Amino acid sequence: MTRKKLVLAYSGGLDTSVVLHQLANEGDWEVIAVLADVGQDEDLDAARERAVAAGASEAYIADLQSEFASEFVAPALAANALYERRYPLISALSRPCIARALVRIASERGAAAVAHGCTGKGNDQVRFEVSIRALDPELEVLAPIRTSRMNRDEAMEYAAEHGIPVKATKKSPYSIDMNLLGRTAECGVLEDPWNEPPEDAFEITSNPLEAAQEPEQVVVEFDQGLPSAIDGEICDIQSAIEHLDKVGGRFGFGRIDMVENRRVGIKSREIYEAPGALALILAHADLEDLTLERDLLHEKRVIESRWADLVYDGLWFSPLKSAYDAFIAGSQERVCGEVRLRFAPGTCQVIGRRSPLALYDLDLATYEASDTFRHEDAEGFVRLFGLGIETWARKSPIE
Ligand code: ARG
């Protein structure tokens, strides 16, 4: 009898290797391992070989880099998306992208099930499963790590017993996730929120106390809300992030240390590094201040935080998120122009902005002789604006 097929989101790490072996042997699945490349800068070929050695019938590297950049990262930048005002949704954005690839491959291969290696305590299980069910409600979804609750020592023992190859490099004491947008670190000594994160928790940024000293300026140009050039050189979103990661990383800019509210009710201490993403959001939001009409701008700022909450919560594929997407996309047409950033140790600041579509009108704003503002209109405007308050005050004087 032929075995039923299952598509596994395989990371290359110990946990998913053990899961792979168990699914293939104890679960009697024909396992198709999928390594999603979302720009994490790892040796994926070596990981692919480990998947085959652990019992996969096939192991793929799915190159999702460009769809991740254009369909997930770009809208997040347009939304200036920061969860709880700080976290640029690094993992939250990659999960729906990976989930979509899993569903696509499952359908191509006629697989009956999809599996992921998330535990029961995190957000990623929510994001994978809600996304998979939104895209194909008929697919069975397995979460073997959550079900077995195997800990690290048990996983090591299992791997040794069954001859499963484990990554040779020294295991980081943290739980790491990485993609084009940045890097996340949790667990180990970071679990005590009072502990200062040790330097080994960081990888893409230098310590701001020892960082490059001489400030550096970078001009980012945007076309319809998307980065289009850096210092005059044409770029796309991917190269813009990579470039600003390098500059920001040198200055020790882009480190985030926060206590965050997970969807499953746990507060957790998280360390993030995302110099490029944070610099781009800073620049993009500043250009919006220059080019968007006041009511649209204010409404967008409200929607941005709702958008970030939805994406954090795993609701990428949801009708409310789609409706917000349409609003945000519609707001970006006029977000064109340049922003001047200055990096210095530990910081990135906007020090200038300009746009052919700027709504900033010097003749209206100036206090110099060129002023064209109709001062006489202000008197009647202010009187009517305050009329209701004035009427109320006459009836009920403030003591
Ligand atoms: N707390 C972050 C989030 O929920 C990071 C999660 C990182 N995931 C991981 N499996 N290490 O988006």
Short mmCIF file of N, CA and C in Angstrom, two decimals, residues 142-297:
data_model
loop_
_atom_site.label_atom_id
_atom_site.label_comp_id
_atom_site.label_asym_id
_atom_site.label_seq_id
_atom_site.Cartn_x
_atom_site.Cartn_y
_atom_site.Cartn_z
N LEU A 142 -0.82 18.87 11.19
CA LEU A 142 -0.23 18.20 12.36
C LEU A 142 0.82 19.10 13.00
N ALA A 143 0.85 19.05 14.34
CA ALA A 143 1.85 19.82 15.09
C ALA A 143 2.52 18.87 16.07
N PRO A 144 3.41 18.00 15.57
CA PRO A 144 3.94 16.90 16.40
C PRO A 144 4.68 17.36 17.65
N ILE A 145 5.38 18.49 17.57
CA ILE A 145 6.13 18.93 18.76
C ILE A 145 5.17 19.34 19.86
N ARG A 146 4.12 20.01 19.45
CA ARG A 146 3.10 20.43 20.43
C ARG A 146 2.45 19.20 21.05
N THR A 147 2.22 18.18 20.24
CA THR A 147 1.53 16.99 20.73
C THR A 147 2.43 16.17 21.65
N SER A 148 3.70 15.97 21.23
CA SER A 148 4.56 15.09 22.02
C SER A 148 5.21 15.81 23.20
N ARG A 149 5.34 17.12 23.11
CA ARG A 149 5.99 17.93 24.14
C ARG A 149 7.39 17.43 24.47
N MET A 150 8.09 16.99 23.43
CA MET A 150 9.45 16.50 23.63
C MET A 150 10.38 17.68 23.96
N ASN A 151 11.22 17.53 25.00
CA ASN A 151 12.16 18.62 25.29
C ASN A 151 13.48 18.40 24.55
N ARG A 152 14.39 19.33 24.74
CA ARG A 152 15.61 19.31 23.95
C ARG A 152 16.47 18.07 24.21
N ASP A 153 16.61 17.70 25.48
CA ASP A 153 17.42 16.53 25.80
C ASP A 153 16.82 15.26 25.19
N GLU A 154 15.51 15.16 25.29
CA GLU A 154 14.85 13.98 24.72
C GLU A 154 15.03 13.94 23.21
N ALA A 155 14.98 15.12 22.60
CA ALA A 155 15.16 15.18 21.14
C ALA A 155 16.57 14.74 20.76
N MET A 156 17.57 15.19 21.55
CA MET A 156 18.96 14.80 21.30
C MET A 156 19.12 13.28 21.40
N GLU A 157 18.52 12.74 22.46
CA GLU A 157 18.61 11.30 22.70
C GLU A 157 17.98 10.52 21.55
N TYR A 158 16.81 11.00 21.14
CA TYR A 158 16.10 10.35 20.03
C TYR A 158 16.97 10.37 18.77
N ALA A 159 17.59 11.55 18.51
CA ALA A 159 18.41 11.69 17.30
C ALA A 159 19.60 10.73 17.34
N ALA A 160 20.24 10.64 18.51
CA ALA A 160 21.40 9.76 18.66
C ALA A 160 20.98 8.30 18.44
N GLU A 161 19.89 7.93 19.07
CA GLU A 161 19.39 6.55 19.00
C GLU A 161 19.08 6.13 17.56
N HIS A 162 18.52 7.07 16.79
CA HIS A 162 18.07 6.70 15.43
C HIS A 162 19.02 7.17 14.34
N GLY A 163 20.21 7.61 14.75
CA GLY A 163 21.20 8.03 13.75
C GLY A 163 20.78 9.21 12.90
N ILE A 164 20.05 10.14 13.50
CA ILE A 164 19.63 11.33 12.75
C ILE A 164 20.74 12.38 12.81
N PRO A 165 21.22 12.84 11.66
CA PRO A 165 22.29 13.84 11.70
C PRO A 165 21.79 15.17 12.25
N VAL A 166 22.62 15.77 13.10
CA VAL A 166 22.29 17.05 13.71
C VAL A 166 23.32 18.06 13.24
N LYS A 167 22.89 19.31 13.14
CA LYS A 167 23.81 20.36 12.66
C LYS A 167 25.10 20.36 13.48
N ALA A 168 26.24 20.43 12.80
CA ALA A 168 27.52 20.31 13.48
C ALA A 168 27.87 21.57 14.27
N THR A 169 27.43 22.73 13.77
CA THR A 169 27.81 23.98 14.42
C THR A 169 27.25 24.06 15.84
N LYS A 170 27.95 24.82 16.66
CA LYS A 170 27.52 24.96 18.04
C LYS A 170 26.14 25.59 18.09
N LYS A 171 25.27 24.97 18.85
CA LYS A 171 23.89 25.46 18.93
C LYS A 171 23.86 26.77 19.73
N SER A 172 23.18 27.75 19.21
CA SER A 172 23.02 29.00 19.93
C SER A 172 22.22 28.74 21.22
N PRO A 173 22.56 29.45 22.30
CA PRO A 173 21.78 29.23 23.53
C PRO A 173 20.37 29.84 23.42
N TYR A 174 20.06 30.45 22.30
CA TYR A 174 18.76 31.12 22.13
C TYR A 174 17.94 30.44 21.05
N SER A 175 16.65 30.73 21.06
CA SER A 175 15.80 30.31 19.94
C SER A 175 15.80 31.45 18.93
N ILE A 176 16.27 31.14 17.74
CA ILE A 176 16.51 32.18 16.73
C ILE A 176 15.58 32.00 15.55
N ASP A 177 15.08 33.09 15.02
CA ASP A 177 14.41 33.04 13.72
C ASP A 177 14.95 34.21 12.90
N MET A 178 15.10 33.99 11.62
CA MET A 178 15.72 35.03 10.81
C MET A 178 15.14 35.06 9.42
N ASN A 179 15.03 36.24 8.86
CA ASN A 179 14.66 36.38 7.45
C ASN A 179 15.11 37.75 6.97
N LEU A 180 14.69 38.08 5.74
CA LEU A 180 15.08 39.35 5.13
C LEU A 180 14.88 40.55 6.07
N LEU A 181 13.80 40.53 6.85
CA LEU A 181 13.47 41.68 7.69
C LEU A 181 14.34 41.82 8.92
N GLY A 182 14.89 40.71 9.40
CA GLY A 182 15.71 40.82 10.60
C GLY A 182 15.82 39.51 11.35
N ARG A 183 16.16 39.63 12.62
CA ARG A 183 16.50 38.45 13.42
C ARG A 183 15.81 38.54 14.77
N THR A 184 15.32 37.40 15.25
CA THR A 184 14.68 37.36 16.57
C THR A 184 15.47 36.41 17.48
N ALA A 185 15.50 36.72 18.76
CA ALA A 185 16.16 35.82 19.73
C ALA A 185 15.33 35.78 21.01
N GLU A 186 15.12 34.57 21.51
CA GLU A 186 14.39 34.39 22.78
C GLU A 186 15.07 33.24 23.54
N CYS A 187 14.60 33.01 24.76
CA CYS A 187 15.02 31.89 25.62
C CYS A 187 16.39 32.14 26.30
N GLY A 188 16.86 31.13 27.03
CA GLY A 188 18.12 31.21 27.76
C GLY A 188 18.09 32.34 28.78
N VAL A 189 19.21 33.04 28.93
CA VAL A 189 19.28 34.10 29.95
C VAL A 189 18.34 35.26 29.63
N LEU A 190 17.84 35.31 28.41
CA LEU A 190 16.92 36.40 28.03
C LEU A 190 15.57 36.26 28.74
N GLU A 191 15.30 35.05 29.26
CA GLU A 191 14.00 34.82 29.89
C GLU A 191 13.79 35.66 31.14
N ASP A 192 14.89 36.12 31.76
CA ASP A 192 14.73 37.06 32.88
C ASP A 192 14.80 38.48 32.31
N PRO A 193 13.66 39.18 32.31
CA PRO A 193 13.61 40.48 31.64
C PRO A 193 14.51 41.53 32.29
N TRP A 194 15.02 41.23 33.46
CA TRP A 194 15.93 42.16 34.15
C TRP A 194 17.36 42.02 33.65
N ASN A 195 17.69 40.85 33.10
CA ASN A 195 19.04 40.62 32.57
C ASN A 195 19.29 41.44 31.33
N GLU A 196 20.41 42.13 31.31
CA GLU A 196 20.79 42.80 30.08
C GLU A 196 21.16 41.73 29.04
N PRO A 197 20.68 41.85 27.83
CA PRO A 197 21.02 40.82 26.83
C PRO A 197 22.53 40.78 26.58
N PRO A 198 23.12 39.59 26.68
CA PRO A 198 24.56 39.49 26.41
C PRO A 198 24.83 39.73 24.93
N GLU A 199 26.07 40.10 24.62
CA GLU A 199 26.41 40.41 23.22
C GLU A 199 26.16 39.24 22.27
N ASP A 200 26.24 38.01 22.80
CA ASP A 200 26.07 36.88 21.87
C ASP A 200 24.61 36.67 21.45
N ALA A 201 23.71 37.51 21.99
CA ALA A 201 22.31 37.43 21.54
C ALA A 201 22.13 38.18 20.22
N PHE A 202 23.14 38.92 19.83
CA PHE A 202 23.04 39.75 18.62
C PHE A 202 23.95 39.22 17.53
N GLU A 203 23.51 39.42 16.30
CA GLU A 203 24.36 38.95 15.21
C GLU A 203 24.53 39.97 14.10
N ILE A 204 23.49 40.73 13.81
CA ILE A 204 23.60 41.61 12.64
C ILE A 204 23.86 43.07 13.01
N THR A 205 23.93 43.36 14.30
CA THR A 205 24.24 44.73 14.72
C THR A 205 25.45 44.71 15.65
N SER A 206 26.27 45.76 15.57
CA SER A 206 27.36 45.83 16.54
C SER A 206 26.86 46.53 17.80
N ASN A 207 27.61 46.39 18.85
CA ASN A 207 27.26 47.03 20.12
C ASN A 207 27.33 48.55 19.94
N PRO A 208 26.22 49.26 20.20
CA PRO A 208 26.24 50.72 19.99
C PRO A 208 27.31 51.43 20.81
N LEU A 209 27.72 50.81 21.92
CA LEU A 209 28.76 51.45 22.74
C LEU A 209 30.14 51.35 22.09
N GLU A 210 30.25 50.45 21.14
CA GLU A 210 31.55 50.28 20.46
C GLU A 210 31.41 50.46 18.96
N ALA A 211 30.31 51.06 18.55
CA ALA A 211 30.01 51.11 17.12
C ALA A 211 30.79 52.20 16.40
N ALA A 212 30.65 52.20 15.07
CA ALA A 212 31.24 53.25 14.24
C ALA A 212 30.87 54.61 14.82
N GLN A 213 31.79 55.55 14.80
CA GLN A 213 31.59 56.84 15.48
C GLN A 213 31.18 57.97 14.54
N GLU A 214 31.84 58.05 13.40
CA GLU A 214 31.63 59.16 12.48
C GLU A 214 30.26 59.05 11.82
N PRO A 215 29.33 59.99 12.10
CA PRO A 215 27.97 59.87 11.55
C PRO A 215 27.96 59.74 10.03
N GLU A 216 26.93 59.09 9.51
CA GLU A 216 26.86 58.84 8.07
C GLU A 216 25.45 59.14 7.59
N GLN A 217 25.36 59.82 6.45
CA GLN A 217 24.04 60.13 5.90
C GLN A 217 23.70 59.20 4.75
N VAL A 218 22.42 58.87 4.67
CA VAL A 218 21.92 58.05 3.56
C VAL A 218 20.63 58.70 3.08
N VAL A 219 20.51 58.88 1.76
CA VAL A 219 19.26 59.42 1.22
C VAL A 219 18.45 58.27 0.61
N VAL A 220 17.24 58.10 1.12
CA VAL A 220 16.37 57.04 0.60
C VAL A 220 15.28 57.70 -0.23
N GLU A 221 15.11 57.22 -1.45
CA GLU A 221 14.05 57.74 -2.30
C GLU A 221 12.90 56.73 -2.33
N PHE A 222 11.67 57.25 -2.29
CA PHE A 222 10.49 56.39 -2.35
C PHE A 222 9.67 56.74 -3.58
N ASP A 223 9.09 55.71 -4.19
CA ASP A 223 8.15 55.92 -5.28
C ASP A 223 6.87 55.18 -4.90
N GLN A 224 5.80 55.90 -4.78
CA GLN A 224 4.52 55.33 -4.36
C GLN A 224 4.67 54.43 -3.12
N GLY A 225 5.38 54.97 -2.15
CA GLY A 225 5.48 54.29 -0.86
C GLY A 225 6.56 53.23 -0.76
N LEU A 226 7.20 52.90 -1.89
CA LEU A 226 8.23 51.85 -1.84
C LEU A 226 9.61 52.45 -2.09
N PRO A 227 10.63 51.93 -1.39
CA PRO A 227 11.98 52.45 -1.64
C PRO A 227 12.37 52.17 -3.08
N SER A 228 12.89 53.19 -3.78
CA SER A 228 13.23 53.02 -5.19
C SER A 228 14.69 53.34 -5.47
N ALA A 229 15.34 54.09 -4.58
CA ALA A 229 16.76 54.37 -4.75
C ALA A 229 17.40 54.71 -3.41
N ILE A 230 18.68 54.39 -3.30
CA ILE A 230 19.45 54.75 -2.11
C ILE A 230 20.68 55.49 -2.58
N ASP A 231 20.85 56.72 -2.08
CA ASP A 231 21.95 57.58 -2.53
C ASP A 231 22.04 57.60 -4.05
N GLY A 232 20.88 57.68 -4.69
CA GLY A 232 20.83 57.81 -6.14
C GLY A 232 20.93 56.51 -6.91
N GLU A 233 21.19 55.41 -6.21
CA GLU A 233 21.27 54.12 -6.92
C GLU A 233 19.96 53.38 -6.82
N ILE A 234 19.45 52.97 -7.98
CA ILE A 234 18.18 52.25 -8.02
C ILE A 234 18.23 51.03 -7.10
N CYS A 235 17.16 50.82 -6.36
CA CYS A 235 17.12 49.63 -5.51
C CYS A 235 15.71 49.08 -5.50
N ASP A 236 15.57 47.84 -5.01
CA ASP A 236 14.23 47.33 -4.73
C ASP A 236 14.14 47.16 -3.21
N ILE A 237 13.03 46.65 -2.75
CA ILE A 237 12.85 46.61 -1.30
C ILE A 237 13.90 45.71 -0.63
N GLN A 238 14.21 44.62 -1.32
CA GLN A 238 15.19 43.68 -0.76
C GLN A 238 16.58 44.32 -0.63
N SER A 239 17.04 44.95 -1.71
CA SER A 239 18.38 45.54 -1.63
C SER A 239 18.39 46.76 -0.70
N ALA A 240 17.25 47.46 -0.60
CA ALA A 240 17.19 48.60 0.32
C ALA A 240 17.37 48.13 1.76
N ILE A 241 16.67 47.05 2.12
CA ILE A 241 16.80 46.54 3.49
C ILE A 241 18.23 46.05 3.73
N GLU A 242 18.75 45.31 2.75
CA GLU A 242 20.11 44.77 2.93
C GLU A 242 21.14 45.89 3.11
N HIS A 243 21.00 46.95 2.30
CA HIS A 243 21.94 48.06 2.41
C HIS A 243 21.83 48.75 3.78
N LEU A 244 20.59 49.05 4.17
CA LEU A 244 20.42 49.76 5.45
C LEU A 244 20.72 48.87 6.66
N ASP A 245 20.59 47.55 6.48
CA ASP A 245 21.01 46.62 7.54
C ASP A 245 22.51 46.78 7.79
N LYS A 246 23.24 46.90 6.69
CA LYS A 246 24.70 47.01 6.82
C LYS A 246 25.09 48.32 7.50
N VAL A 247 24.54 49.44 6.98
CA VAL A 247 24.91 50.73 7.56
C VAL A 247 24.43 50.79 9.01
N GLY A 248 23.14 50.51 9.22
CA GLY A 248 22.58 50.57 10.58
C GLY A 248 23.30 49.62 11.52
N GLY A 249 23.59 48.42 11.02
CA GLY A 249 24.26 47.42 11.84
C GLY A 249 25.62 47.90 12.33
N ARG A 250 26.34 48.59 11.45
CA ARG A 250 27.65 49.14 11.83
C ARG A 250 27.55 50.15 12.97
N PHE A 251 26.43 50.89 12.99
CA PHE A 251 26.25 51.91 14.04
C PHE A 251 25.53 51.35 15.27
N GLY A 252 25.24 50.06 15.26
CA GLY A 252 24.53 49.49 16.40
C GLY A 252 23.11 50.03 16.52
N PHE A 253 22.55 50.41 15.37
CA PHE A 253 21.15 50.85 15.36
C PHE A 253 20.26 49.65 15.02
N GLY A 254 19.04 49.61 15.59
CA GLY A 254 18.10 48.58 15.19
C GLY A 254 17.96 47.43 16.16
N ARG A 255 18.49 47.60 17.39
CA ARG A 255 18.28 46.58 18.41
C ARG A 255 17.01 46.90 19.19
N ILE A 256 16.21 45.88 19.43
CA ILE A 256 14.98 46.08 20.19
C ILE A 256 14.97 45.07 21.33
N ASP A 257 14.70 45.55 22.52
CA ASP A 257 14.62 44.69 23.70
C ASP A 257 13.26 44.97 24.30
N MET A 258 12.35 44.00 24.22
CA MET A 258 10.99 44.30 24.69
C MET A 258 10.31 43.12 25.36
N VAL A 259 9.36 43.44 26.22
CA VAL A 259 8.46 42.44 26.78
C VAL A 259 7.19 42.54 25.95
N GLU A 260 6.83 41.44 25.34
CA GLU A 260 5.77 41.47 24.32
C GLU A 260 4.61 40.57 24.73
N ASN A 261 3.42 40.92 24.28
CA ASN A 261 2.23 40.12 24.57
C ASN A 261 1.94 39.15 23.44
N ARG A 262 2.18 37.87 23.70
CA ARG A 262 1.86 36.86 22.70
C ARG A 262 0.35 36.66 22.61
N ARG A 263 -0.09 36.14 21.44
CA ARG A 263 -1.53 35.89 21.23
C ARG A 263 -2.05 34.84 22.21
N VAL A 264 -1.17 33.91 22.63
CA VAL A 264 -1.62 32.84 23.50
C VAL A 264 -1.63 33.24 24.98
N GLY A 265 -1.47 34.53 25.27
CA GLY A 265 -1.65 35.00 26.64
C GLY A 265 -0.39 35.10 27.47
N ILE A 266 0.75 34.79 26.86
CA ILE A 266 2.01 34.83 27.61
C ILE A 266 2.73 36.14 27.33
N LYS A 267 3.30 36.74 28.36
CA LYS A 267 4.22 37.85 28.12
C LYS A 267 5.60 37.24 27.94
N SER A 268 6.32 37.68 26.93
CA SER A 268 7.65 37.12 26.72
C SER A 268 8.66 38.22 26.44
N ARG A 269 9.91 37.93 26.80
CA ARG A 269 11.00 38.89 26.59
C ARG A 269 11.66 38.54 25.25
N GLU A 270 11.73 39.54 24.40
CA GLU A 270 12.20 39.30 23.04
C GLU A 270 13.32 40.27 22.68
N ILE A 271 14.28 39.75 21.94
CA ILE A 271 15.35 40.60 21.40
C ILE A 271 15.25 40.55 19.87
N TYR A 272 15.20 41.71 19.28
CA TYR A 272 15.13 41.77 17.81
C TYR A 272 16.25 42.64 17.28
N GLU A 273 16.63 42.33 16.05
CA GLU A 273 17.55 43.20 15.31
C GLU A 273 16.94 43.43 13.93
N ALA A 274 16.72 44.68 13.61
CA ALA A 274 16.12 44.98 12.31
C ALA A 274 16.50 46.39 11.88
N PRO A 275 17.80 46.65 11.71
CA PRO A 275 18.20 48.03 11.38
C PRO A 275 17.58 48.54 10.08
N GLY A 276 17.62 47.73 9.04
CA GLY A 276 17.11 48.17 7.74
C GLY A 276 15.61 48.44 7.79
N ALA A 277 14.87 47.51 8.36
CA ALA A 277 13.42 47.66 8.42
C ALA A 277 13.04 48.89 9.24
N LEU A 278 13.71 49.08 10.37
CA LEU A 278 13.35 50.24 11.22
C LEU A 278 13.72 51.56 10.55
N ALA A 279 14.86 51.58 9.86
CA ALA A 279 15.26 52.82 9.18
C ALA A 279 14.26 53.14 8.06
N LEU A 280 13.83 52.10 7.33
CA LEU A 280 12.88 52.34 6.24
C LEU A 280 11.52 52.80 6.76
N ILE A 281 11.07 52.22 7.85
CA ILE A 281 9.78 52.63 8.41
C ILE A 281 9.85 54.09 8.89
N LEU A 282 10.97 54.41 9.53
CA LEU A 282 11.17 55.78 10.00
C LEU A 282 11.11 56.77 8.83
N ALA A 283 11.82 56.45 7.76
CA ALA A 283 11.88 57.34 6.60
C ALA A 283 10.52 57.41 5.90
N HIS A 284 9.89 56.25 5.74
CA HIS A 284 8.62 56.19 5.02
C HIS A 284 7.53 56.97 5.75
N ALA A 285 7.45 56.78 7.05
CA ALA A 285 6.42 57.48 7.83
C ALA A 285 6.65 58.99 7.78
N ASP A 286 7.91 59.37 7.76
CA ASP A 286 8.23 60.80 7.70
C ASP A 286 7.80 61.40 6.36
N LEU A 287 8.01 60.64 5.30
CA LEU A 287 7.60 61.12 3.98
C LEU A 287 6.07 61.22 3.89
N GLU A 288 5.39 60.32 4.58
CA GLU A 288 3.92 60.41 4.62
C GLU A 288 3.48 61.69 5.33
N ASP A 289 4.20 62.06 6.39
CA ASP A 289 3.86 63.30 7.09
C ASP A 289 3.93 64.49 6.13
N LEU A 290 4.84 64.40 5.17
CA LEU A 290 5.03 65.49 4.22
C LEU A 290 4.00 65.47 3.09
N THR A 291 3.54 64.27 2.71
CA THR A 291 2.76 64.17 1.47
C THR A 291 1.29 63.79 1.65
N LEU A 292 0.89 63.31 2.82
CA LEU A 292 -0.50 62.89 2.97
C LEU A 292 -1.35 63.97 3.65
N GLU A 293 -2.55 64.11 3.15
CA GLU A 293 -3.51 65.06 3.72
C GLU A 293 -3.83 64.63 5.16
N ARG A 294 -4.11 65.61 6.00
CA ARG A 294 -4.22 65.39 7.44
C ARG A 294 -5.19 64.27 7.86
N ASP A 295 -6.43 64.30 7.36
CA ASP A 295 -7.40 63.28 7.79
C ASP A 295 -6.99 61.89 7.34
N LEU A 296 -6.49 61.80 6.10
CA LEU A 296 -6.03 60.50 5.59
C LEU A 296 -4.86 59.99 6.44
N LEU A 297 -3.94 60.88 6.74
CA LEU A 297 -2.77 60.51 7.54
C LEU A 297 -3.20 59.99 8.92
#
